[in-house]
PDB file of C-alpha atoms and ligand atoms in Angstrom:
ATOM      1  CA  MET N   1     -11.642  -4.657 -16.594  1.00  0.00           C
ATOM      2  CA  THR N   2      -8.939  -3.273 -14.347  1.00  0.00           C
ATOM      3  CA  VAL N   3      -5.499  -2.460 -15.734  1.00  0.00           C
ATOM      4  CA  VAL N   4      -2.716  -3.773 -13.477  1.00  0.00           C
ATOM      5  CA  GLU N   5       0.660  -2.175 -14.245  1.00  0.00           C
ATOM      6  CA  ALA N   6       4.090  -1.365 -12.824  1.00  0.00           C
ATOM      7  CA  VAL N   7       6.134   1.817 -13.155  1.00  0.00           C
ATOM      8  CA  GLN N   8       9.371   3.007 -11.648  1.00  0.00           C
ATOM      9  CA  GLY N   9       8.967   6.186  -9.615  1.00  0.00           C
ATOM     10  CA  ASP N  10       8.008   8.049  -6.470  1.00  0.00           C
ATOM     11  CA  ILE N  11       4.557   7.147  -5.193  1.00  0.00           C
ATOM     12  CA  THR N  12       4.029  10.568  -3.579  1.00  0.00           C
ATOM     13  CA  THR N  13       3.697  12.254  -6.988  1.00  0.00           C
ATOM     14  CA  GLN N  14       1.185   9.798  -8.463  1.00  0.00           C
ATOM     15  CA  GLN N  15      -2.009  11.244  -9.917  1.00  0.00           C
ATOM     16  CA  VAL N  16      -4.312   8.524  -8.634  1.00  0.00           C
ATOM     17  CA  ASP N  17      -7.288   8.518  -6.285  1.00  0.00           C
ATOM     18  CA  ALA N  18      -5.539   6.558  -3.547  1.00  0.00           C
ATOM     19  CA  ILE N  19      -1.952   5.732  -2.693  1.00  0.00           C
ATOM     20  CA  VAL N  20      -1.103   2.932  -0.297  1.00  0.00           C
ATOM     21  CA  ASN N  21       1.360   3.543   2.516  1.00  0.00           C
ATOM     22  CA  ALA N  22       3.647   0.794   3.847  1.00  0.00           C
ATOM     23  CA  ALA N  23       3.127   1.914   7.431  1.00  0.00           C
ATOM     24  CA  ASN N  24       3.801   0.318  10.800  1.00  0.00           C
ATOM     25  CA  SER N  25       1.221  -0.579  13.449  1.00  0.00           C
ATOM     26  CA  SER N  26       1.647   2.753  15.244  1.00  0.00           C
ATOM     27  CA  LEU N  27       0.351   4.641  12.169  1.00  0.00           C
ATOM     28  CA  LEU N  28       2.450   7.555  13.392  1.00  0.00           C
ATOM     29  CA  GLY N  29       5.054   7.615  10.641  1.00  0.00           C
ATOM     30  CA  GLY N  30       8.493   6.168  10.094  1.00  0.00           C
ATOM     31  CA  GLY N  31      11.157   5.956   7.406  1.00  0.00           C
ATOM     32  CA  GLY N  32      11.040   4.665   3.829  1.00  0.00           C
ATOM     33  CA  VAL N  33       7.898   5.276   1.833  1.00  0.00           C
ATOM     34  CA  ASP N  34       5.987   6.065   5.056  1.00  0.00           C
ATOM     35  CA  GLY N  35       8.356   8.954   5.807  1.00  0.00           C
ATOM     36  CA  ALA N  36       8.166  10.193   2.216  1.00  0.00           C
ATOM     37  CA  ILE N  37       4.349  10.133   2.226  1.00  0.00           C
ATOM     38  CA  HIS N  38       4.071  11.981   5.556  1.00  0.00           C
ATOM     39  CA  ALA N  39       6.660  14.553   4.451  1.00  0.00           C
ATOM     40  CA  ALA N  40       4.848  15.240   1.186  1.00  0.00           C
ATOM     41  CA  ALA N  41       1.336  15.183   2.678  1.00  0.00           C
ATOM     42  CA  GLY N  42       2.107  17.529   5.570  1.00  0.00           C
ATOM     43  CA  PRO N  43       0.885  17.560   9.178  1.00  0.00           C
ATOM     44  CA  GLU N  44      -2.782  16.941   8.373  1.00  0.00           C
ATOM     45  CA  LEU N  45      -1.995  13.317   7.595  1.00  0.00           C
ATOM     46  CA  LEU N  46      -0.382  12.736  10.980  1.00  0.00           C
ATOM     47  CA  GLU N  47      -3.367  14.395  12.667  1.00  0.00           C
ATOM     48  CA  GLU N  48      -5.736  11.972  10.941  1.00  0.00           C
ATOM     49  CA  CYS N  49      -3.538   9.033  11.914  1.00  0.00           C
ATOM     50  CA  ARG N  50      -3.508  10.202  15.538  1.00  0.00           C
ATOM     51  CA  ALA N  51      -7.312  10.340  15.436  1.00  0.00           C
ATOM     52  CA  LEU N  52      -7.419   6.712  14.254  1.00  0.00           C
ATOM     53  CA  ARG N  53      -5.172   5.759  17.174  1.00  0.00           C
ATOM     54  CA  ALA N  54      -7.493   7.581  19.553  1.00  0.00           C
ATOM     55  CA  GLY N  55     -10.492   5.703  18.153  1.00  0.00           C
ATOM     56  CA  ARG N  56     -10.968   2.451  16.262  1.00  0.00           C
ATOM     57  CA  TRP N  57      -7.284   1.496  16.112  1.00  0.00           C
ATOM     58  CA  ARG N  58      -6.384   2.350  19.706  1.00  0.00           C
ATOM     59  CA  ASP N  59      -4.031  -0.655  19.929  1.00  0.00           C
ATOM     60  CA  GLY N  60      -2.475   0.023  16.524  1.00  0.00           C
ATOM     61  CA  LEU N  61      -3.280  -1.334  13.081  1.00  0.00           C
ATOM     62  CA  PRO N  62      -2.686  -5.098  12.888  1.00  0.00           C
ATOM     63  CA  VAL N  63      -0.366  -6.627  10.273  1.00  0.00           C
ATOM     64  CA  GLY N  64      -2.308  -7.308   7.067  1.00  0.00           C
ATOM     65  CA  GLU N  65      -5.029  -4.748   7.852  1.00  0.00           C
ATOM     66  CA  ALA N  66      -5.694  -1.454   6.005  1.00  0.00           C
ATOM     67  CA  VAL N  67      -7.368   1.865   6.787  1.00  0.00           C
ATOM     68  CA  ALA N  68      -7.973   5.053   4.769  1.00  0.00           C
ATOM     69  CA  THR N  69      -7.342   8.692   5.642  1.00  0.00           C
ATOM     70  CA  GLY N  70      -7.342  11.874   3.591  1.00  0.00           C
ATOM     71  CA  ALA N  71      -4.122  12.722   1.779  1.00  0.00           C
ATOM     72  CA  GLY N  72      -3.238  16.241   2.964  1.00  0.00           C
ATOM     73  CA  ARG N  73      -1.240  18.068   0.297  1.00  0.00           C
ATOM     74  CA  LEU N  74      -0.692  14.996  -1.919  1.00  0.00           C
ATOM     75  CA  PRO N  75      -2.243  14.862  -5.394  1.00  0.00           C
ATOM     76  CA  ALA N  76      -4.116  11.730  -4.311  1.00  0.00           C
ATOM     77  CA  ARG N  77      -7.414  12.007  -2.452  1.00  0.00           C
ATOM     78  CA  TRP N  78      -6.833   9.190   0.020  1.00  0.00           C
ATOM     79  CA  VAL N  79      -3.920   7.451   1.678  1.00  0.00           C
ATOM     80  CA  ILE N  80      -4.614   3.830   2.533  1.00  0.00           C
ATOM     81  CA  HIS N  81      -2.322   2.720   5.338  1.00  0.00           C
ATOM     82  CA  THR N  82      -1.413  -0.932   5.562  1.00  0.00           C
ATOM     83  CA  VAL N  83       1.073  -2.783   7.759  1.00  0.00           C
ATOM     84  CA  GLY N  84       3.236  -5.379   6.078  1.00  0.00           C
ATOM     85  CA  PRO N  85       4.715  -8.387   7.861  1.00  0.00           C
ATOM     86  CA  ASN N  86       8.190  -7.761   9.256  1.00  0.00           C
ATOM     87  CA  ARG N  87      10.472 -10.629   8.233  1.00  0.00           C
ATOM     88  CA  HIS N  88      13.059  -9.510  10.794  1.00  0.00           C
ATOM     89  CA  ALA N  89      10.435 -10.105  13.499  1.00  0.00           C
ATOM     90  CA  GLY N  90       9.687 -13.619  12.202  1.00  0.00           C
ATOM     91  CA  GLN N  91       6.592 -12.617  10.209  1.00  0.00           C
ATOM     92  CA  THR N  92       7.194 -14.852   7.184  1.00  0.00           C
ATOM     93  CA  ASP N  93       3.649 -15.891   6.246  1.00  0.00           C
ATOM     94  CA  PRO N  94       2.898 -14.789   2.648  1.00  0.00           C
ATOM     95  CA  ALA N  95      -0.834 -14.742   3.493  1.00  0.00           C
ATOM     96  CA  LEU N  96      -0.201 -11.750   5.760  1.00  0.00           C
ATOM     97  CA  LEU N  97       1.486  -9.922   2.898  1.00  0.00           C
ATOM     98  CA  ALA N  98      -1.279 -10.869   0.450  1.00  0.00           C
ATOM     99  CA  SER N  99      -3.792  -9.513   2.949  1.00  0.00           C
ATOM    100  CA  CYS N 100      -2.126  -6.068   2.818  1.00  0.00           C
ATOM    101  CA  PHE N 101      -2.935  -5.877  -0.878  1.00  0.00           C
ATOM    102  CA  THR N 102      -6.445  -7.339  -0.769  1.00  0.00           C
ATOM    103  CA  ARG N 103      -7.539  -5.368   2.327  1.00  0.00           C
ATOM    104  CA  SER N 104      -6.151  -2.162   0.768  1.00  0.00           C
ATOM    105  CA  LEU N 105      -8.226  -2.808  -2.359  1.00  0.00           C
ATOM    106  CA  ASP N 106     -11.298  -3.525  -0.208  1.00  0.00           C
ATOM    107  CA  VAL N 107     -10.818  -0.163   1.493  1.00  0.00           C
ATOM    108  CA  ALA N 108     -10.171   1.592  -1.840  1.00  0.00           C
ATOM    109  CA  ALA N 109     -13.451   0.242  -3.210  1.00  0.00           C
ATOM    110  CA  GLN N 110     -15.281   1.236   0.000  1.00  0.00           C
ATOM    111  CA  VAL N 111     -14.177   4.878  -0.228  1.00  0.00           C
ATOM    112  CA  GLY N 112     -14.929   4.996  -3.963  1.00  0.00           C
ATOM    113  CA  ALA N 113     -11.404   5.204  -5.357  1.00  0.00           C
ATOM    114  CA  ARG N 114     -11.106   4.205  -9.030  1.00  0.00           C
ATOM    115  CA  SER N 115      -7.297   4.224  -9.242  1.00  0.00           C
ATOM    116  CA  VAL N 116      -4.841   2.935  -6.656  1.00  0.00           C
ATOM    117  CA  ALA N 117      -1.042   3.000  -6.417  1.00  0.00           C
ATOM    118  CA  PHE N 118       0.922   0.516  -4.291  1.00  0.00           C
ATOM    119  CA  PRO N 119       4.552   0.509  -3.160  1.00  0.00           C
ATOM    120  CA  ALA N 120       6.411  -2.767  -2.629  1.00  0.00           C
ATOM    121  CA  VAL N 121       5.042  -3.304   0.882  1.00  0.00           C
ATOM    122  CA  SER N 122       7.569  -5.113   3.159  1.00  0.00           C
ATOM    123  CA  ALA N 123      10.366  -5.009   0.548  1.00  0.00           C
ATOM    124  CA  GLY N 124      12.379  -2.383   2.441  1.00  0.00           C
ATOM    125  CA  VAL N 125      12.904  -2.102   6.197  1.00  0.00           C
ATOM    126  CA  TYR N 126      10.697  -5.179   6.736  1.00  0.00           C
ATOM    127  CA  GLY N 127      13.166  -7.347   4.866  1.00  0.00           C
ATOM    128  CA  TRP N 128      11.232  -9.355   2.256  1.00  0.00           C
ATOM    129  CA  GLU N 129      12.882 -10.226  -1.061  1.00  0.00           C
ATOM    130  CA  ALA N 130      11.613  -8.103  -3.955  1.00  0.00           C
ATOM    131  CA  GLU N 131      10.776 -11.233  -5.994  1.00  0.00           C
ATOM    132  CA  GLU N 132       8.597 -12.676  -3.260  1.00  0.00           C
ATOM    133  CA  VAL N 133       6.780  -9.402  -2.675  1.00  0.00           C
ATOM    134  CA  ALA N 134       6.190  -9.079  -6.428  1.00  0.00           C
ATOM    135  CA  SER N 135       4.848 -12.615  -6.693  1.00  0.00           C
ATOM    136  CA  VAL N 136       2.513 -12.306  -3.696  1.00  0.00           C
ATOM    137  CA  ALA N 137       1.367  -8.775  -4.615  1.00  0.00           C
ATOM    138  CA  VAL N 138       0.621  -9.487  -8.272  1.00  0.00           C
ATOM    139  CA  SER N 139      -1.294 -12.665  -7.551  1.00  0.00           C
ATOM    140  CA  ALA N 140      -3.293 -11.049  -4.707  1.00  0.00           C
ATOM    141  CA  VAL N 141      -4.195  -8.035  -6.862  1.00  0.00           C
ATOM    142  CA  ARG N 142      -5.065 -10.186  -9.876  1.00  0.00           C
ATOM    143  CA  ASP N 143      -7.339 -12.397  -7.771  1.00  0.00           C
ATOM    144  CA  TRP N 144      -9.044  -9.354  -6.284  1.00  0.00           C
ATOM    145  CA  VAL N 145      -9.667  -7.591  -9.605  1.00  0.00           C
ATOM    146  CA  SER N 146     -10.923 -10.743 -11.274  1.00  0.00           C
ATOM    147  CA  SER N 147     -13.523 -11.185  -8.533  1.00  0.00           C
ATOM    148  CA  ASP N 148     -14.528  -7.495  -8.735  1.00  0.00           C
ATOM    149  CA  PRO N 149     -13.715  -6.271 -12.265  1.00  0.00           C
ATOM    150  CA  ASP N 150     -15.878  -3.112 -12.155  1.00  0.00           C
ATOM    151  CA  SER N 151     -14.707  -1.234  -9.056  1.00  0.00           C
ATOM    152  CA  LEU N 152     -11.270  -0.088 -10.179  1.00  0.00           C
ATOM    153  CA  GLU N 153      -9.864   1.267 -13.444  1.00  0.00           C
ATOM    154  CA  VAL N 154      -6.206   0.947 -12.587  1.00  0.00           C
ATOM    155  CA  VAL N 155      -3.973  -0.640  -9.978  1.00  0.00           C
ATOM    156  CA  ARG N 156      -0.413   0.628 -10.382  1.00  0.00           C
ATOM    157  CA  PHE N 157       2.655  -0.661  -8.580  1.00  0.00           C
ATOM    158  CA  VAL N 158       5.046   2.272  -8.142  1.00  0.00           C
ATOM    159  CA  LEU N 159       8.509   0.969  -7.449  1.00  0.00           C
ATOM    160  CA  PHE N 160      11.573   2.756  -6.195  1.00  0.00           C
ATOM    161  CA  GLY N 161      14.639   1.507  -8.059  1.00  0.00           C
ATOM    162  CA  GLU N 162      15.431  -0.822 -10.922  1.00  0.00           C
ATOM    163  CA  THR N 163      15.657  -4.096  -8.945  1.00  0.00           C
ATOM    164  CA  VAL N 164      12.202  -3.912  -7.426  1.00  0.00           C
ATOM    165  CA  PHE N 165      10.694  -2.594 -10.652  1.00  0.00           C
ATOM    166  CA  SER N 166      12.198  -5.507 -12.613  1.00  0.00           C
ATOM    167  CA  ALA N 167      10.772  -8.038 -10.174  1.00  0.00           C
ATOM    168  CA  PHE N 168       7.257  -6.636 -10.600  1.00  0.00           C
ATOM    169  CA  ASP N 169       7.654  -6.175 -14.347  1.00  0.00           C
ATOM    170  CA  ALA N 170       8.679  -9.830 -14.716  1.00  0.00           C
ATOM    171  CA  GLU N 171       5.729 -10.979 -12.614  1.00  0.00           C
ATOM    172  CA  LEU N 172       3.283  -8.959 -14.732  1.00  0.00           C
ATOM    173  CA  SER N 173       4.592 -10.054 -18.130  1.00  0.00           C
TER     174      SER N 173
HETATM  175  N1  AR6 K 201       7.884   5.769  -3.617  1.00  0.00           N
HETATM  176  C1  AR6 K 201       7.799   4.449  -3.906  1.00  0.00           C
HETATM  177  N2  AR6 K 201       8.473   3.487  -3.219  1.00  0.00           N
HETATM  178  C2  AR6 K 201       9.280   3.910  -2.216  1.00  0.00           C
HETATM  179  C3  AR6 K 201       9.428   5.265  -1.855  1.00  0.00           C
HETATM  180  C4  AR6 K 201       8.679   6.226  -2.610  1.00  0.00           C
HETATM  181  N3  AR6 K 201       8.739   7.534  -2.341  1.00  0.00           N
HETATM  182  N4  AR6 K 201      10.292   5.338  -0.802  1.00  0.00           N
HETATM  183  C5  AR6 K 201      10.699   4.081  -0.535  1.00  0.00           C
HETATM  184  N5  AR6 K 201      10.094   3.217  -1.386  1.00  0.00           N
HETATM  185  P1  AR6 K 201       9.768   0.534   3.207  1.00  0.00           P
HETATM  186  P2  AR6 K 201       8.476  -1.752   4.547  1.00  0.00           P
HETATM  187  C6  AR6 K 201      10.214   1.748  -1.481  1.00  0.00           C
HETATM  188  O1  AR6 K 201      10.997   0.345   4.021  1.00  0.00           O
HETATM  189  O2  AR6 K 201       9.541  -2.674   4.114  1.00  0.00           O
HETATM  190  C7  AR6 K 201       8.881   2.401   7.635  1.00  0.00           C
HETATM  191  O3  AR6 K 201       9.757   2.978   8.558  1.00  0.00           O
HETATM  192  C8  AR6 K 201      11.415   1.080  -0.865  1.00  0.00           C
HETATM  193  O4  AR6 K 201      12.558   1.252  -1.710  1.00  0.00           O
HETATM  194  O5  AR6 K 201       9.272   1.926   2.994  1.00  0.00           O
HETATM  195  O6  AR6 K 201       7.041  -2.198   4.443  1.00  0.00           O
HETATM  196  C9  AR6 K 201       7.500   2.156   8.207  1.00  0.00           C
HETATM  197  O7  AR6 K 201       7.127   3.149   9.148  1.00  0.00           O
HETATM  198  C10 AR6 K 201      10.937  -0.361  -0.814  1.00  0.00           C
HETATM  199  O8  AR6 K 201      11.087  -0.986  -2.089  1.00  0.00           O
HETATM  200  O9  AR6 K 201       8.511  -0.324   3.802  1.00  0.00           O
HETATM  201  C11 AR6 K 201       7.633   0.820   8.836  1.00  0.00           C
HETATM  202  O10 AR6 K 201       8.196   0.904  10.122  1.00  0.00           O
HETATM  203  C12 AR6 K 201       9.430  -0.224  -0.525  1.00  0.00           C
HETATM  204  O11 AR6 K 201       9.120   1.156  -0.801  1.00  0.00           O
HETATM  205  C13 AR6 K 201       8.581   0.088   7.917  1.00  0.00           C
HETATM  206  O12 AR6 K 201       9.373   1.100   7.310  1.00  0.00           O
HETATM  207  C14 AR6 K 201       9.037  -0.545   0.901  1.00  0.00           C
HETATM  208  O13 AR6 K 201      10.053  -0.146   1.788  1.00  0.00           O
HETATM  209  C15 AR6 K 201       7.857  -0.648   6.822  1.00  0.00           C
HETATM  210  O14 AR6 K 201       8.786  -1.381   6.056  1.00  0.00           O
END
């Protein structure tokens, strides 16, 4: 059985095996949670992302896909980078957003993580409503953990601010 929970806080300080980054296709950093994760992890994280861009993800990471790196100076062991759909660019398909969560959990299980923390992917710069992100994220994670109940001990949504936290809390209760 996997515990699925929501807390209010800063994802960079989470004591979990893997934290998920709401990145962009370049994988080379940005603002929001991506900026906070790179700042806290230090330059090693950017080096690993550059290596991904020089190799398998030469053309960038597609929307809805996920990939793991080490976590530099973060307490976590891995950062799993995913790219949410950008509503401002017309990416309004909830399946793309759901894929961010399910592909991230696939990658977490592949690397052997037992605990995973997610931010509200696409609920910031990428313009999705907190309620819709919460609904899509919770149902995608619940489906995933019910089909694979033994891989993960905890999936924790770590939300910045009361509004986004409330949306996830309501969806989970
Ligand atoms: N811990 C937890 N959540 C956070 C933190 C933090 N330290 N910092 C921000 N959030 P966003 P997106 C919340 O914009 O919408 C970047 O520039 C934030 O309040 O980080 O997927 C990337 O490089 C919001 O609720 O991600 C991309 O270009 C949520 O995290 C683009 O933004 C997501 O907001 C991705 O946009």
